[in-house]
Short mmCIF file of C-alpha atoms and ligand atoms in Angstrom, two decimals:
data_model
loop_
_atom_site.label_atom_id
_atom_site.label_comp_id
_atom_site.label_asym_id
_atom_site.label_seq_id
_atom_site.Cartn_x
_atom_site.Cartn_y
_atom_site.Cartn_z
CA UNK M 145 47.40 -94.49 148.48
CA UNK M 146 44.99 -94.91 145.32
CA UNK M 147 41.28 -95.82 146.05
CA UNK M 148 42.74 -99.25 144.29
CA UNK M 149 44.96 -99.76 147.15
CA UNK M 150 42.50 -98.63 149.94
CA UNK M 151 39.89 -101.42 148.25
CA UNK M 152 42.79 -103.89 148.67
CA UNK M 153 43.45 -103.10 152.31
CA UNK M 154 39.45 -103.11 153.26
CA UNK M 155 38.85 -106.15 151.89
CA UNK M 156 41.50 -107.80 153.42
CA UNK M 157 40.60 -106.03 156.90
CA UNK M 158 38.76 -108.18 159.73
CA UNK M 159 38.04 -105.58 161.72
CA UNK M 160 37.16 -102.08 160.53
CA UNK M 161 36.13 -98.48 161.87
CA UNK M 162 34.53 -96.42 160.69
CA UNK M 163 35.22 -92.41 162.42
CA UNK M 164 32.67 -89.46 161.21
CA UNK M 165 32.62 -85.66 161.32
CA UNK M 166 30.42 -83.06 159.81
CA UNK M 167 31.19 -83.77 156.55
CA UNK M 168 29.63 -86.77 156.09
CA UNK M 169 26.41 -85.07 156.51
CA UNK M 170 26.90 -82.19 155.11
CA UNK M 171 25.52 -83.36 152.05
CA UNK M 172 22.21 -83.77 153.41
CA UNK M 173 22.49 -80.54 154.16
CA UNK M 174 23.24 -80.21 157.71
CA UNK M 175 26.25 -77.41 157.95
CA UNK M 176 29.76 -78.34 159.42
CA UNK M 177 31.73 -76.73 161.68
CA UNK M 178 34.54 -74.89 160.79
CA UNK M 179 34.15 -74.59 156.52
CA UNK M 180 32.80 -71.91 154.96
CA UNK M 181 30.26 -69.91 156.62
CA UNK M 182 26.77 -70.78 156.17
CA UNK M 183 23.46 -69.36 157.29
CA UNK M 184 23.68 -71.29 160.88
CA UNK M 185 27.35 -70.04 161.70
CA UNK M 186 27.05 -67.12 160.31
CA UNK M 187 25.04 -65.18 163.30
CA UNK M 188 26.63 -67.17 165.89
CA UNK M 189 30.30 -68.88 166.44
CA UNK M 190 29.77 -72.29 167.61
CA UNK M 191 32.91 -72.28 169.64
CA UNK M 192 30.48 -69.28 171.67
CA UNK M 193 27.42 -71.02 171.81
CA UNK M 194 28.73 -74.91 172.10
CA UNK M 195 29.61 -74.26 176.02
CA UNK M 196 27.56 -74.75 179.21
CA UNK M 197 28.60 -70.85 180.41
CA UNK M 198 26.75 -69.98 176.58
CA UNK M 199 23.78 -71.88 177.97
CA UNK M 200 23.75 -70.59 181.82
CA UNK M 201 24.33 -66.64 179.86
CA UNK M 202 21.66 -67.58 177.61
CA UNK M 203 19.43 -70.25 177.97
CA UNK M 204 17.38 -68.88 175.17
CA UNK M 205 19.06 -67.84 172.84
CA UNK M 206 21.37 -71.07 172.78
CA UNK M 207 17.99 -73.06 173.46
CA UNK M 208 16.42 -71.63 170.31
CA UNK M 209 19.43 -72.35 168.10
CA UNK M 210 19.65 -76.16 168.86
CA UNK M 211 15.44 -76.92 168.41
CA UNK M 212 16.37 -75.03 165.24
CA UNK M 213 18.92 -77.32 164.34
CA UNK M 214 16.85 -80.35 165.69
CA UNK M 215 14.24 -79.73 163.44
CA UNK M 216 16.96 -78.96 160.17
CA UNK M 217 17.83 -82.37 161.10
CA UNK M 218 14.91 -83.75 160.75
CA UNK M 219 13.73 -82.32 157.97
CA UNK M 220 17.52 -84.44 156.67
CA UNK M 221 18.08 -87.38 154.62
CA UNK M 222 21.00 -89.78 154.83
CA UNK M 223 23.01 -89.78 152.01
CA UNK M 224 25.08 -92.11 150.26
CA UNK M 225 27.95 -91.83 152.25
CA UNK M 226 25.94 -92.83 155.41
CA UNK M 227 24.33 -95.27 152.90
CA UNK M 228 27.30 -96.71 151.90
CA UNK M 229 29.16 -96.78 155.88
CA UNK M 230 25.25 -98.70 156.70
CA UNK M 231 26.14 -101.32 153.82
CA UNK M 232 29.88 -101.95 154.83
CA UNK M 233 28.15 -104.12 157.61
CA UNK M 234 27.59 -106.95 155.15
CA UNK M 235 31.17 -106.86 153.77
CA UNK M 236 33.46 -107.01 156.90
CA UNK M 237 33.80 -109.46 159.71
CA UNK M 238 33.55 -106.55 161.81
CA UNK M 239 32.47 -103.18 161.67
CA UNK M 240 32.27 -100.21 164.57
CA UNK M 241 30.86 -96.95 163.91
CA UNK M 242 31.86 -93.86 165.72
CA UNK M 243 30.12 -90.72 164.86
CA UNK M 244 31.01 -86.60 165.97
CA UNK M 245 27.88 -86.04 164.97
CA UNK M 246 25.02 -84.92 167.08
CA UNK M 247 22.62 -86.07 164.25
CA UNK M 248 21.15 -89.28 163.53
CA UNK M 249 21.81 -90.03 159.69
CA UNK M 250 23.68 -93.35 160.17
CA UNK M 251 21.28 -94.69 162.46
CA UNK M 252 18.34 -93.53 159.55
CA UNK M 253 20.57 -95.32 156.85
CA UNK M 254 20.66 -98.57 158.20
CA UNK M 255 23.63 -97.86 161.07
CA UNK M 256 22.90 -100.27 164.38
CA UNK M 257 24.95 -99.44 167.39
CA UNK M 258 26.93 -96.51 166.58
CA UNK M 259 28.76 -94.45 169.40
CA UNK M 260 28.19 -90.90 169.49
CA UNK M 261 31.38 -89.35 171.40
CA UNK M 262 29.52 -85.95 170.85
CA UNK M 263 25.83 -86.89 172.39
CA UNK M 264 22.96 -85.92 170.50
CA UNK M 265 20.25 -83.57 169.41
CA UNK M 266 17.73 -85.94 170.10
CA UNK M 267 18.51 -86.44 173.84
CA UNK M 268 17.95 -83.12 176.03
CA UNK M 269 18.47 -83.92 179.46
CA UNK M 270 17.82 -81.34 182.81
CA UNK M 271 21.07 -79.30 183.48
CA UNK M 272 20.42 -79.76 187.31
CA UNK M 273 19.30 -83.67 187.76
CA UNK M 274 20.36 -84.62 184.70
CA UNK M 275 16.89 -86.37 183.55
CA UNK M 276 16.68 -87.26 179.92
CA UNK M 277 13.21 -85.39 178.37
CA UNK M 278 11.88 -86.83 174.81
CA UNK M 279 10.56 -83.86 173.77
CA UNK M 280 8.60 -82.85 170.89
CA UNK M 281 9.67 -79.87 168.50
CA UNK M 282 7.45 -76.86 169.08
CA UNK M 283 7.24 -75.40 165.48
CA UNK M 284 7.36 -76.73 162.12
CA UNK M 285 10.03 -74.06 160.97
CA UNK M 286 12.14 -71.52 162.83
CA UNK M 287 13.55 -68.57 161.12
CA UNK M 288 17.87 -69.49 159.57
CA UNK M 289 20.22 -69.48 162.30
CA UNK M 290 16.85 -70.12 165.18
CA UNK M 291 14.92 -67.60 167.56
CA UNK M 292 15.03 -66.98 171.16
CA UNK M 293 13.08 -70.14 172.60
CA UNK M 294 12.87 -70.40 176.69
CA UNK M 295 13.84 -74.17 177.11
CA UNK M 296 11.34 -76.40 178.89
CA UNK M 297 11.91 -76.93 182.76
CA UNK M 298 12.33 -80.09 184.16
CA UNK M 299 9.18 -82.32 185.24
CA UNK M 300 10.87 -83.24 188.31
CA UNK M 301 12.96 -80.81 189.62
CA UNK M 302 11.89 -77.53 187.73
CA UNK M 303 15.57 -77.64 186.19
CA UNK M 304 16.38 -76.14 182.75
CA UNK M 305 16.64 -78.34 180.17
CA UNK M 306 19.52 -78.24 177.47
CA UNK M 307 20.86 -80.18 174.59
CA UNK M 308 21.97 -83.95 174.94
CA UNK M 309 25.46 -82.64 173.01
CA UNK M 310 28.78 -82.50 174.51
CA UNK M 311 30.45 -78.78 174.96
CA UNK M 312 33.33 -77.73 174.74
CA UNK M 313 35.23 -78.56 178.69
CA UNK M 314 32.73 -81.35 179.26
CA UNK M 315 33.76 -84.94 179.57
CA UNK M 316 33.06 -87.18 176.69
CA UNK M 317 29.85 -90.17 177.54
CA UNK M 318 32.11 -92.51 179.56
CA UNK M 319 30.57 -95.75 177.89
CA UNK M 320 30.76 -93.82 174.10
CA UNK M 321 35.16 -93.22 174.86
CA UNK M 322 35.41 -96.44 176.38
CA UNK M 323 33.69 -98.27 173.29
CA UNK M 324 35.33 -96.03 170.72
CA UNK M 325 38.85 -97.12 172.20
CA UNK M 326 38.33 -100.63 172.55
CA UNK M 327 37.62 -100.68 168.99
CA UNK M 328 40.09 -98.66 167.83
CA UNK M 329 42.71 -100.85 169.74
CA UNK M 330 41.05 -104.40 167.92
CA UNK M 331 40.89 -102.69 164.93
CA UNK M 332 42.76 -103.17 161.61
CA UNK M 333 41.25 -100.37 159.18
CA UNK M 334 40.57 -97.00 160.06
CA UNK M 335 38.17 -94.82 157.93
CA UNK M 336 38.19 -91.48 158.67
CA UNK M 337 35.55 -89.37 156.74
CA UNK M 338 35.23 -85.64 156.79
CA UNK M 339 36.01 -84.05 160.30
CA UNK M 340 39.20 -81.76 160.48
CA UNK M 341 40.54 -83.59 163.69
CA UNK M 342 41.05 -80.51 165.04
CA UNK M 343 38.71 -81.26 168.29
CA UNK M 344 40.22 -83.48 171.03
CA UNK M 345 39.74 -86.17 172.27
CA UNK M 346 38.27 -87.33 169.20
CA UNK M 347 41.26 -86.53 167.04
CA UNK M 348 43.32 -89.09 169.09
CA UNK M 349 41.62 -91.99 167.50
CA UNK M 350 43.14 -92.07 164.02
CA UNK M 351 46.91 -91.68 165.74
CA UNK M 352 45.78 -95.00 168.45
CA UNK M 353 44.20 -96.50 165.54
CA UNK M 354 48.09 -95.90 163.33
CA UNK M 355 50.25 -97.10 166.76
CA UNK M 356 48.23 -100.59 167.18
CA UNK M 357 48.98 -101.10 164.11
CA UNK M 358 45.62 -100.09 161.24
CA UNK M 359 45.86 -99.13 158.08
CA UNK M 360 44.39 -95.28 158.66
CA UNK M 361 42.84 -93.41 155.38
CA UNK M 362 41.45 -89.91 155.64
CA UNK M 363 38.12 -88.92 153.50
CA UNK M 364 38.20 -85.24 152.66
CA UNK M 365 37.17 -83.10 150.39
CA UNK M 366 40.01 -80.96 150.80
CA UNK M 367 43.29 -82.24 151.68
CA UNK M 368 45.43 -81.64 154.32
CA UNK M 369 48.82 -83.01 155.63
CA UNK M 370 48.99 -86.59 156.96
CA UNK M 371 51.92 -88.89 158.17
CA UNK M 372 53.51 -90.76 155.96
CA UNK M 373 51.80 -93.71 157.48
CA UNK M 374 48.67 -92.42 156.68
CA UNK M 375 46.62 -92.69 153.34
CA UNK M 376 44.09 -89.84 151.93
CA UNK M 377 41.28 -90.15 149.52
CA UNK M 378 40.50 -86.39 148.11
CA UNK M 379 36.72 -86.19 147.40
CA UNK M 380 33.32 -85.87 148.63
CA UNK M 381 32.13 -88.28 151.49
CA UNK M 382 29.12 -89.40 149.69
CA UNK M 383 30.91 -89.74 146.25
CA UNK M 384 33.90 -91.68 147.70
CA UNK M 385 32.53 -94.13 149.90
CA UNK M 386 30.45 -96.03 147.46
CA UNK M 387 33.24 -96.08 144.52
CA UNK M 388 35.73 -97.54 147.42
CA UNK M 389 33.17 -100.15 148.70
CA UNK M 390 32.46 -100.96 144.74
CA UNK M 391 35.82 -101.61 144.32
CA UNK M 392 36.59 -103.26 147.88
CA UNK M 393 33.54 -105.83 147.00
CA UNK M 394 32.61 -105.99 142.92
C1 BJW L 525 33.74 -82.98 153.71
C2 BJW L 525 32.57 -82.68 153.08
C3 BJW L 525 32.11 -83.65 152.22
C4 BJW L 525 33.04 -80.95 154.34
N1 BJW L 525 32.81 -84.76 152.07
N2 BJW L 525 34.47 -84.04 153.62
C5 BJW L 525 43.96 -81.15 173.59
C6 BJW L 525 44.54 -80.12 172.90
C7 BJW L 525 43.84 -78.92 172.73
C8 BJW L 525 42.56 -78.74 173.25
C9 BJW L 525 42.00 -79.78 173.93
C10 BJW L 525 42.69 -80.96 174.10
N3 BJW L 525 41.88 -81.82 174.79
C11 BJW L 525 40.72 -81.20 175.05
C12 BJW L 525 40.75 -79.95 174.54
C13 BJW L 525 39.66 -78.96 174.61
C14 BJW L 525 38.57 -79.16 173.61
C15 BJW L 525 39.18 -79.09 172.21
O1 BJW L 525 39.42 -80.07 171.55
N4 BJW L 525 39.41 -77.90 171.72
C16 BJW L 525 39.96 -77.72 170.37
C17 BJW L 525 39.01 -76.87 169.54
C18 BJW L 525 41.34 -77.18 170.47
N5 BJW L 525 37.88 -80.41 173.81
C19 BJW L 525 36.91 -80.56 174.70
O2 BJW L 525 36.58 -79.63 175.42
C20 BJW L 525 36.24 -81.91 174.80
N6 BJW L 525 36.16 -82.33 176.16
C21 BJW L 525 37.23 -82.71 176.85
O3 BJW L 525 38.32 -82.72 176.37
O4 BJW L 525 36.93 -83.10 178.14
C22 BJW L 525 38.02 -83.26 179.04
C23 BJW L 525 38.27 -81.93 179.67
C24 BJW L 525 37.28 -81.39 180.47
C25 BJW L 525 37.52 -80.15 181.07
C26 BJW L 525 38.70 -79.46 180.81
C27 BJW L 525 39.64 -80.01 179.97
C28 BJW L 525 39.43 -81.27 179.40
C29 BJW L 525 34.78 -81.82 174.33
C30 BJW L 525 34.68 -81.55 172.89
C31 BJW L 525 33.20 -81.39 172.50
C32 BJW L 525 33.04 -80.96 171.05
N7 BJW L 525 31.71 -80.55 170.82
C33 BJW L 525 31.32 -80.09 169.49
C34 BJW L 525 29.95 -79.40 169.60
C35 BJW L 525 28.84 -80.40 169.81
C36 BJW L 525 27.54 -79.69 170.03
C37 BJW L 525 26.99 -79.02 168.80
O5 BJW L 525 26.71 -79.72 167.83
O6 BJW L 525 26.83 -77.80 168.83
O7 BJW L 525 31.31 -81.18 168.58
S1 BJW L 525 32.49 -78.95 168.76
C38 BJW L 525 32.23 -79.49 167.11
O8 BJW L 525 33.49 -79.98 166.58
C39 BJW L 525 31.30 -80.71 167.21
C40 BJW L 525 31.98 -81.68 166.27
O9 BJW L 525 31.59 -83.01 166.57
C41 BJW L 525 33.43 -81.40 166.49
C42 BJW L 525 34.32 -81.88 165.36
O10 BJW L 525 34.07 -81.19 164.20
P1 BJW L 525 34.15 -81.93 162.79
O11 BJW L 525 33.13 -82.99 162.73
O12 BJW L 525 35.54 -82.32 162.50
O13 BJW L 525 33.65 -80.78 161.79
P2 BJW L 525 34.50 -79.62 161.09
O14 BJW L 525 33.52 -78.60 160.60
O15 BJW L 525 35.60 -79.13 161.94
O16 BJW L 525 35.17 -80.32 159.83
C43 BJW L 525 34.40 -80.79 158.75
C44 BJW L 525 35.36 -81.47 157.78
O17 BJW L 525 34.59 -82.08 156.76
C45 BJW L 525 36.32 -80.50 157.08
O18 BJW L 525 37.62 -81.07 157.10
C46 BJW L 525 35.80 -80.44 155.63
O19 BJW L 525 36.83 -80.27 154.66
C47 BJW L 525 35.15 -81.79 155.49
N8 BJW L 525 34.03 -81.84 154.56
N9 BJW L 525 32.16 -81.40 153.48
C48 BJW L 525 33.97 -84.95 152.76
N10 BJW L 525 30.97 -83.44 151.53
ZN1 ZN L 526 15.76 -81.92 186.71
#
């Protein structure tokens, strides 16, 4: 499909989604997963550290390493893919956005409402009662890749507290699944933009999104192999989402 074609189908589309991974922010700087190593995985594999047994072997080490990551986040601007995903709203009848991500970049460009299958940064919670802490970062800056950091205990049980993310073996947020496939079931146009689909459940929702019937186009920088059915746009997130909304709505 050309970006000609994709304009054609979004324009025409009544209800659209809108599906994020890593890449979309990694142009504000925030590193992805599984490309190329980078300072933060580097030192540690994420596959290690993003589990609860990582946390109960560890608490500080794996502590340390997500306050450093809270704070890179921070420190973060949108860009102009999250920009451009914040500025769809005005264009569609209707328009869901599901995030991986564990930052909040669509919700600083503009982004109401969006479902975060993979929790976030920003919402530690006790790993015994399950309280949710708002908790201030300690430091201003943490060495690349984070330092050992003893996490907080809980105000009312004395609990550790850990990261509001989701690890791998833990259940998705019921109400963030639930929401995610009732929209990919209504939907008519799937956007998917820069995650490998290569962690589950997540990577169901372009395949529901094909067998109810969307049209389903991939965002990547690099390509890889999709169905016939399916539509990819080679480039980067924040250079291809504004050229297809400028040529969805002139
Ligand atoms: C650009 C770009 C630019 C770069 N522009 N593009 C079925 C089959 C096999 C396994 C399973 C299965 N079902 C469940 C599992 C197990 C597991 C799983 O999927 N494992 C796989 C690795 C095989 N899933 C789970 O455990 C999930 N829970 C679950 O299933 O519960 C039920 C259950 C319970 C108990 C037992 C069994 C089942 C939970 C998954 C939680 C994932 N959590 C993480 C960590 C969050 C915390 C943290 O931040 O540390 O979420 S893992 C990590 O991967 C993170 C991400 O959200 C997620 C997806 O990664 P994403 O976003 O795709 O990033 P990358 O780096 O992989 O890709 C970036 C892409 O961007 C690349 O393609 C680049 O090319 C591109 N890109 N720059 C455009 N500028
Ligand atoms: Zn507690």
């Amino acid at each position: 499909m050309t970006m000609d074609a994709a304009a054609r189908s979004l324009r025409e589309a009544k209800h659209v989604v809108v599906f994020t991974g890593a890449g979309a922010s990694a142009e504000s700087g925030i590193p992805t997963f599984r490309d190329a190593l980078t300072g933060l995985w580097e030192r540690f594999d994420p596959a290690q550290l993003a589990t609860p047994e990582a946390y109960r072997a560890d608490p500080s080490l794996c502590w340390g390493w997500y306050e450093w990551r809270r704070r890179k986040v921070e420190l973060a601007q949108p860009n102009d893919a999250h920009r451009a995903i914040a500025d769809l709203v005005k264009h569609v009848p209707k328009l869901t956005v599901v995030t991986q991500n564990v930052d909040d970049l669509h919700e600083r460009a503009g982004s109401l409402e969006v479902i975060h299958l993979h929790g976030s940064l920003n919402s530690p919670r006790c790993i015994d009662c399950g309280l949710t802490h708002t908790l201030a970062l300690p430091f201003d800056t943490l060495p690349e890749g984070g330092a050992r950091l003893e996490p907080p205990a809980c105000s009312a049980c004395n609990g550790s507290i850990r990261p509001g993310v989701v690890w791998f073996g833990e259940m998705l947020p019921e109400q963030a699944w639930n929401d995610a496939l009732e929209a990919v079931e209504a939907c008519d146009f799937f956007l998917s933009v820069g995650t490998s689909g290569m962690v589950y459940p997540a990577a169901e929702l372009p395949l529901r999104a094909l067998g109810n019937g969307a049209t389903v186009v991939h965002v990547n920088q690099v390509r890889f192999d999709v169905s016939s059915r399916e539509h990819f746009l080679e480039g980067s997130a924040s250079r291809m989402l504004p050229t297809l909304l400028c040529r969805a709505f002139p």
